[in-house]
XYZ file of C-alpha atoms in Angstrom:
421
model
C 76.502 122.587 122.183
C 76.179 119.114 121.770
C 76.282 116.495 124.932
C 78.869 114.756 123.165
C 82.403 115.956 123.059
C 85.735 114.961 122.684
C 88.162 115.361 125.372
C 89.629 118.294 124.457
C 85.859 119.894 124.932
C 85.450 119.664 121.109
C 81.758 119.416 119.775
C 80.934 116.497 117.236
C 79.376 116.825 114.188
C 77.777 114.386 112.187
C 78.253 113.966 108.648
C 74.516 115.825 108.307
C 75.564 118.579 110.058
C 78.421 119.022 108.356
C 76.583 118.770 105.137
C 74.098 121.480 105.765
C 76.787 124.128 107.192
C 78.755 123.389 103.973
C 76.240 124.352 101.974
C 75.396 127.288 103.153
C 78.908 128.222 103.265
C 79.015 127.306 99.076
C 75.994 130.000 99.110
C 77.695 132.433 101.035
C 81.128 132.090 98.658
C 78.571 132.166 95.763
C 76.494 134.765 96.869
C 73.296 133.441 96.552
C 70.565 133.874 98.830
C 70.787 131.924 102.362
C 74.328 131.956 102.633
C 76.709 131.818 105.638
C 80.543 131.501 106.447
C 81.267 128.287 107.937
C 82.984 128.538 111.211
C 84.015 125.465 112.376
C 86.824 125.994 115.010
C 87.180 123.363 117.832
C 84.859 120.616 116.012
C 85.329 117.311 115.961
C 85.046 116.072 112.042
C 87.557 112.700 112.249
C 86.413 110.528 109.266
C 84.319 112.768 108.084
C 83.810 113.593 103.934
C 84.148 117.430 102.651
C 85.576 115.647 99.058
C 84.537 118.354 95.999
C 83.340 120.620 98.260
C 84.150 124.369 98.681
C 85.514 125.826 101.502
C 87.202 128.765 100.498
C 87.640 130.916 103.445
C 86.050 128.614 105.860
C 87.518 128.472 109.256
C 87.897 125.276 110.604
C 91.180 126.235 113.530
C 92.271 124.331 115.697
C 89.755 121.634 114.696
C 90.043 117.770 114.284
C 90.253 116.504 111.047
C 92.103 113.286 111.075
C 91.267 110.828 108.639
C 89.344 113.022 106.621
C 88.799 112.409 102.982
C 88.740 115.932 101.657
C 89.746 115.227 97.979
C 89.657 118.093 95.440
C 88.047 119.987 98.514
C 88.619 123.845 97.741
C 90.145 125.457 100.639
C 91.966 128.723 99.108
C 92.808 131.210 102.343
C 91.420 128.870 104.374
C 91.617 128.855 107.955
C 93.263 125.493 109.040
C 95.362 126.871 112.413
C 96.803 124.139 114.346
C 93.899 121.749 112.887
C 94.545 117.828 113.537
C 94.578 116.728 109.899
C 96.906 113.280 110.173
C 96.295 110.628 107.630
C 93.805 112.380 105.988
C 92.942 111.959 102.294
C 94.124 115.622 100.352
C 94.467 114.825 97.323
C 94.400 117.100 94.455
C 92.882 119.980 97.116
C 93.366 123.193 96.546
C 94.419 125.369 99.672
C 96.405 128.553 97.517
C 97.359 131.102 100.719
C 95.569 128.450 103.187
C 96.460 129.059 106.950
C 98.217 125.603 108.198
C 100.292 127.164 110.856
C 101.003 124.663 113.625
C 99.084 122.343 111.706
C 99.825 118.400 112.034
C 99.554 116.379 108.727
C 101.487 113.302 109.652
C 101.062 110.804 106.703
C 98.063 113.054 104.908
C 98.273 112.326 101.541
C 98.680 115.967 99.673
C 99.809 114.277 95.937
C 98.965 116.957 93.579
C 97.343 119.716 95.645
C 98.017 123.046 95.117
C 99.453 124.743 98.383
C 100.539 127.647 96.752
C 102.384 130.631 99.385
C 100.225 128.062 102.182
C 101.922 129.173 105.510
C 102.912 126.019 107.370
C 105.087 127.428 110.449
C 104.528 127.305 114.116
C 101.766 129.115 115.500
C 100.154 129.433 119.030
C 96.711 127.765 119.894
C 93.989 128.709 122.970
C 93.044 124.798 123.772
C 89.544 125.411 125.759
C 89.327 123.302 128.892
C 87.209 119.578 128.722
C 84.587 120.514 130.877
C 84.914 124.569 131.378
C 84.976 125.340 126.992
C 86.010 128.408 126.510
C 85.849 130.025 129.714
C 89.321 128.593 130.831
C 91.793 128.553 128.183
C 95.309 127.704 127.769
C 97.995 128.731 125.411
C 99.932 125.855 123.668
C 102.724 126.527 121.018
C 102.484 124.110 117.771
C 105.453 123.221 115.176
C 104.030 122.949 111.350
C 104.121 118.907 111.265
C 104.116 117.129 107.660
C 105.846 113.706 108.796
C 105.686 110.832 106.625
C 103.290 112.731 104.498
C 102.698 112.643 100.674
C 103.233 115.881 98.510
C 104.402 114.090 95.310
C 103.130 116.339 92.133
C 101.885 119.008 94.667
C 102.331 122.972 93.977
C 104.200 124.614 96.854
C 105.663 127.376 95.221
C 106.105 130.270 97.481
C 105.050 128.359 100.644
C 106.079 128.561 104.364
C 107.684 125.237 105.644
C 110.431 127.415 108.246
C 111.129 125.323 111.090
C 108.211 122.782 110.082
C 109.152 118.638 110.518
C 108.568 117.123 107.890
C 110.687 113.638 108.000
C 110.404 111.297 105.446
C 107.683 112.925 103.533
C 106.971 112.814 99.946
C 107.842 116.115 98.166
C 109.131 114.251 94.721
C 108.186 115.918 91.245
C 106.412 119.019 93.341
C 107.197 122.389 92.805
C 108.510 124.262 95.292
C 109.319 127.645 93.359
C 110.196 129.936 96.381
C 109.421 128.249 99.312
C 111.133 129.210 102.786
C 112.343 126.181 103.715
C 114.944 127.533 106.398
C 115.867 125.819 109.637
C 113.069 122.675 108.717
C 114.068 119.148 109.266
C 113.523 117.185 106.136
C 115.714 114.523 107.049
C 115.304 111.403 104.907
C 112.783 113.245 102.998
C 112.213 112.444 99.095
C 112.598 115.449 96.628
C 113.612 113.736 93.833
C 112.894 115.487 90.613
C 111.375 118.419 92.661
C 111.833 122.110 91.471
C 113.352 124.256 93.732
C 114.619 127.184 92.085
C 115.019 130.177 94.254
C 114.068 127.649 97.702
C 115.176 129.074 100.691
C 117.273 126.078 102.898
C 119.470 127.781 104.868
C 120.076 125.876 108.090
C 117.623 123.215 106.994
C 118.354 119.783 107.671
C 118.759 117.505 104.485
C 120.519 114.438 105.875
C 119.855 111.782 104.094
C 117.593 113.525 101.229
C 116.923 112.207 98.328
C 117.212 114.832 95.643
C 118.374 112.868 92.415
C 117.066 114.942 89.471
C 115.976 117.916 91.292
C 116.139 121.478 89.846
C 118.075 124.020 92.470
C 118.791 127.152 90.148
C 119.449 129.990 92.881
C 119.635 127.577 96.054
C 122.192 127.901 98.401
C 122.952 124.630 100.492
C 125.847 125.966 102.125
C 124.477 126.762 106.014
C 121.950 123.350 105.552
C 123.216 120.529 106.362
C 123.042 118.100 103.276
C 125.454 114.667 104.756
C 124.147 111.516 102.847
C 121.813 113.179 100.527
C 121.658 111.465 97.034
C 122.590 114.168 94.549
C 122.707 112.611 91.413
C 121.478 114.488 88.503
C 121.059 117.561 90.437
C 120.150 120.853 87.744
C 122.018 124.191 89.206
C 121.816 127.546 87.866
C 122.845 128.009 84.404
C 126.106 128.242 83.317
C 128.332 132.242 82.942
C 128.507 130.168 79.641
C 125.225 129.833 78.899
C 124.371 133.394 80.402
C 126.510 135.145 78.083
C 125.438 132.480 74.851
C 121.719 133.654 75.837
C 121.912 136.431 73.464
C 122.747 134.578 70.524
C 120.196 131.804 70.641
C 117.693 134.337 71.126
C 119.005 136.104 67.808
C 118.878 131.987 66.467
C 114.987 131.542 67.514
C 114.343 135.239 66.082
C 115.728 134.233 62.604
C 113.699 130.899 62.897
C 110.771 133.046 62.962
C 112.113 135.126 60.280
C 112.064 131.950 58.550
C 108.047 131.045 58.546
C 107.052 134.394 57.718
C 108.915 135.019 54.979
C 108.086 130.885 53.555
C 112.191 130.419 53.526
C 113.887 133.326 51.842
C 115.082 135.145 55.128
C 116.518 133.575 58.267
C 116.844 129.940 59.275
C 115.472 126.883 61.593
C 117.005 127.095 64.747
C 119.727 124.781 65.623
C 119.774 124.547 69.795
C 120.579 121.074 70.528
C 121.862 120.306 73.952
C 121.586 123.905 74.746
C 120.423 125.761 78.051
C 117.462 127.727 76.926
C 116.529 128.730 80.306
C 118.152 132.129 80.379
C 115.712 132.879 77.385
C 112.872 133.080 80.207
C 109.664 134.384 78.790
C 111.211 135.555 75.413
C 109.693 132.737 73.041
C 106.415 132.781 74.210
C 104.518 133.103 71.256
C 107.253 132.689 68.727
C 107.024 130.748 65.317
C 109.926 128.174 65.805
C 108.418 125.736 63.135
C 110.841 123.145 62.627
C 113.685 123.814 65.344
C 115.670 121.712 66.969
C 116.332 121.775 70.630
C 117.480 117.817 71.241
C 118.590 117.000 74.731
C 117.896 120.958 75.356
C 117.026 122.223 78.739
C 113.964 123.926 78.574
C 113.258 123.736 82.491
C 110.182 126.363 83.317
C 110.530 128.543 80.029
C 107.085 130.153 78.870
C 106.744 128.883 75.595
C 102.616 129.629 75.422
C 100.818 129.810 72.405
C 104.786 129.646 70.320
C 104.545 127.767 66.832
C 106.355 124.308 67.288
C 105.034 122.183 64.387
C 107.605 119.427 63.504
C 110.182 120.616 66.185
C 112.945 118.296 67.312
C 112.510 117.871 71.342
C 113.638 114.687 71.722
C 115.266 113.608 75.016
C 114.842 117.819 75.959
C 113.801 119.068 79.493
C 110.776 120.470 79.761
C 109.675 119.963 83.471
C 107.259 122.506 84.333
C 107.581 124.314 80.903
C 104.567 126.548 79.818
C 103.031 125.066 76.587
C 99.466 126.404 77.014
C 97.975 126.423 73.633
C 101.326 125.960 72.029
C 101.092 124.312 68.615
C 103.097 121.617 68.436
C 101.864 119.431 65.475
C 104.060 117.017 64.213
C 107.015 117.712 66.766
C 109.151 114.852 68.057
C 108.573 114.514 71.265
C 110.505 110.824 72.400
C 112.016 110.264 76.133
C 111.359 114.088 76.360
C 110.712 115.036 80.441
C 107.591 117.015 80.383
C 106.720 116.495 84.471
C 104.590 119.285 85.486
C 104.722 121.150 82.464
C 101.372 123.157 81.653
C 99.853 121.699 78.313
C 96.431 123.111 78.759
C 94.887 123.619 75.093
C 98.158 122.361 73.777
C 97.803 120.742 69.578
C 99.238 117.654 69.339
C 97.797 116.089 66.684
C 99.053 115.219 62.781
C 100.537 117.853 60.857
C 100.061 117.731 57.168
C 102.934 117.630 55.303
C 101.783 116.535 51.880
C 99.103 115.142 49.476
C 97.408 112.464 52.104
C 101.092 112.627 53.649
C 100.708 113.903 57.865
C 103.726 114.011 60.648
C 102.742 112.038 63.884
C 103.597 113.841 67.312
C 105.617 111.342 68.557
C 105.728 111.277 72.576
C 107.254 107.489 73.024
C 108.894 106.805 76.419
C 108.443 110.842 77.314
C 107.744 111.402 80.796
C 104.410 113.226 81.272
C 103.994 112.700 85.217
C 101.672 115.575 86.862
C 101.341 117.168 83.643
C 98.311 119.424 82.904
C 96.447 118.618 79.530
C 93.040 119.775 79.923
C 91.627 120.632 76.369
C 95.051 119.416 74.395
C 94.265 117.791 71.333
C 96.292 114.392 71.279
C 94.432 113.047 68.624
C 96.679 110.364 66.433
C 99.664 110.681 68.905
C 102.235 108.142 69.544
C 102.338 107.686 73.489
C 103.761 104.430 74.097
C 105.617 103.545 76.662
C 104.958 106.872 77.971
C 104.841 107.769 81.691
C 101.398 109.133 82.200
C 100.988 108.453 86.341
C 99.390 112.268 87.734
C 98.515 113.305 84.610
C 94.853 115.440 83.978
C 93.710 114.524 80.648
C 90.501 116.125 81.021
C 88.780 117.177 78.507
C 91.496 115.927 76.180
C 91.364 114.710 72.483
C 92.390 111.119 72.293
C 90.794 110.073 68.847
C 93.448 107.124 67.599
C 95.737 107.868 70.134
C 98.459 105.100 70.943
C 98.869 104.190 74.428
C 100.771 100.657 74.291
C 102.047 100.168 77.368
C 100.842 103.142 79.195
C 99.847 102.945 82.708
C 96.174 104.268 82.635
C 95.020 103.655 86.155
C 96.661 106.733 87.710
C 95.722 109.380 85.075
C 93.053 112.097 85.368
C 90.033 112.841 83.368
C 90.735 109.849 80.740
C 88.306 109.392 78.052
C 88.944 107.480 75.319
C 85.112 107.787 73.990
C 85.503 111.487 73.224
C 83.950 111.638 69.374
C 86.430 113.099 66.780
């Protein structure tokens, strides 16, 4: 062990060190030849960088991690127990099933990681003595601690935040699918816009929460205590109206693709405007629906993969953290539509022909498109403007003639503009 230590009888590392066991732990996880699981419990790593690296697995409990930049870092089932990881830099990390129990990550900034099922409860530490180590240890119980910090865009679905602090932190636009949120204080906290369907907040502590816009199918807020929280907006479960109307708009959409096989002789275009589609679940994925028109519809989390949408009507619809992987949607009208989150991965958005030198635009103006995934989507000749773009991963995308008037660029992912057509 190293002369130099911490006062908790923690050894330093140096950014060298930290470098060379990383590696071999990116061996080990690869299974190449020289490979070995990092263990780094009771290190000292402040200020270090681990940024791109992988670390799945690792463990790293009960270390200190403060003001580490660790962005896009791979951490799946990793070992963080009771770590120190305040202020440090998280962003767009992925820690799926990661261990954060009695963790502390006052004002870390998480925006779009993926903490899916992470487990962020209290756990129970051995803290070795300064000058004995490990020979004399005591036993210190640690409450999960996300103060102040930033989890805007982030995945949480099916994560553990019971009894956890988390005070004024960030959780707007996330998704938190699932998550057991019972008995933590998230007083003052901001969840506007967040999904929450099927959360778990019973006895939680929402004074003073901001949850304008969020989406809270299947939560029930009657043991938490919710006094000053801004509710405007708020998206419940659907309807017994729109329950028992499922069946028939299902029969609609079926007849719409009744439609495009037969060129027009049998069945119709849908007509769902202003309808809840959401009790439809993962019943259009896949579905020709060329041409339908779901205005101002709420299309909140439905699977609509790989479905036919060329020239739909969507304006103004819902569509936070819909599925559109690979869905064609060619030609659709897409203006002041809410696509936050949704999955767009492969998606076609480009001109559909509709004539002799005669093509339909996808028209996306003013549509909000914050944290949305659009790796491989083909955006080529698409109308964007005005279009909210902040958190969005356009890697990889097609962007040949695309407009972007007043589109703010700086915060979007994997932008480039000089892809050839």
């Amino acid at each position: 062990m190293n002369a130099a230590q911490s006062v908790a009888g923690r050894r330093r590392l140096s950014q060298a060190e930290l470098d060379m066991i990383v590696t071999a732990h990116e061996k080990f996880v690869t299974g190449k030849p020289g490979g070995r699981r990092a263990s780094l419990r009771f290190v000292q790593l402040s200020g270090l960088d681990l940024s791109f690296r992988n670390l799945t697995d690792a463990d790293l409990s009960a270390s200190i991690l403060d003001g580490c930049r660790m962005v896009r870092t791979k951490l799946d089932r990793a070992n963080l127990f009771s770590c120190d990881l305040r202020k440090s830099d998280m962003r767009q990390a992925s820690l799926v099933r990661a261990d954060m129990r009695g963790a502390s990550l006052r004002g870390a900034n998480l925006a779009q990681a993926d903490l899916t099922e992470a487990d962020f409860r209290e756990g129970q530490v051995s803290i070795p003595h300064p000058r004995n180590g490990s020979e004399v240890l005591r036993q210190e119980m640690r409450r999960g601690e996300v103060d102040e910090a930033n989890f805007s865009g982030a995945t949480l679905d099916g994560s553990e935040f019971s009894g956890v602090s988390a005070f004024k932190a960030d959780f707007s636009d996330c998704s938190l699918r699932g998550a057991k949120l019972s008995g933590a204080n998230l007083k003052e906290a901001n969840l506007a816009g967040a999904i929450l369907d099927g959360a778990d907040i019973d006895g939680a502590n929402l004074e003073g929460v901001n949850l304008a816009g969020a989406v809270m199918a299947g939560v029930d807020t009657s043991n938490a205590k919710i006094e000053r929280a801004a509710l405007a907006g708020v998206l419940g479960a659907s309807t017994p109206e729109a329950l028992a109307k499922a069946e028939a708009l299902y029969e609609l959409c079926l007849a719409n693709q009744r439609w495009c096989k037969s060129g027009g002789k049998e069945g119709a275009a849908a007509r769902l405007d202003g309808e809840d589609l959401r009790p439809l679940g993962d019943r259009l994925k896949g579905l020709r629906l060329t041409a339908m028109s779901a205005r101002g519809a709420c299309v909140v989390g439905l699977d609509l993969s790989g479905a036919h949408l060329q020239g739909a009507n969507l304006q103004n619809a819902d569509l936070r953290g819909a599925n559109l992987q690979g869905a064609d949607l060619r030609g659709a009208k897409l203006t002041g539509a809410n696509l936050t989150k949704a999955d767009l991965r492969q998606a076609f958005l480009s001109p559909l022909p509709i004539g002799p030198q005669r093509q339909a635009l996808v028209n996306m103006e003013g549509a909000r498109l914050r944290y949305a995934t659009a790796q491989a989507a083909d955006l080529a000749g698409a109308v964007l403007d005005g279009a909210d773009l902040r958190g969005a991963d356009l890697t990889g995308a097609r962007l040949t003639k695309t407009r972007l008037r007043d589109v703010d660029l700086s915060q979007v992912q994997g932008l480039d503009l000089s892809m050839p057509d």
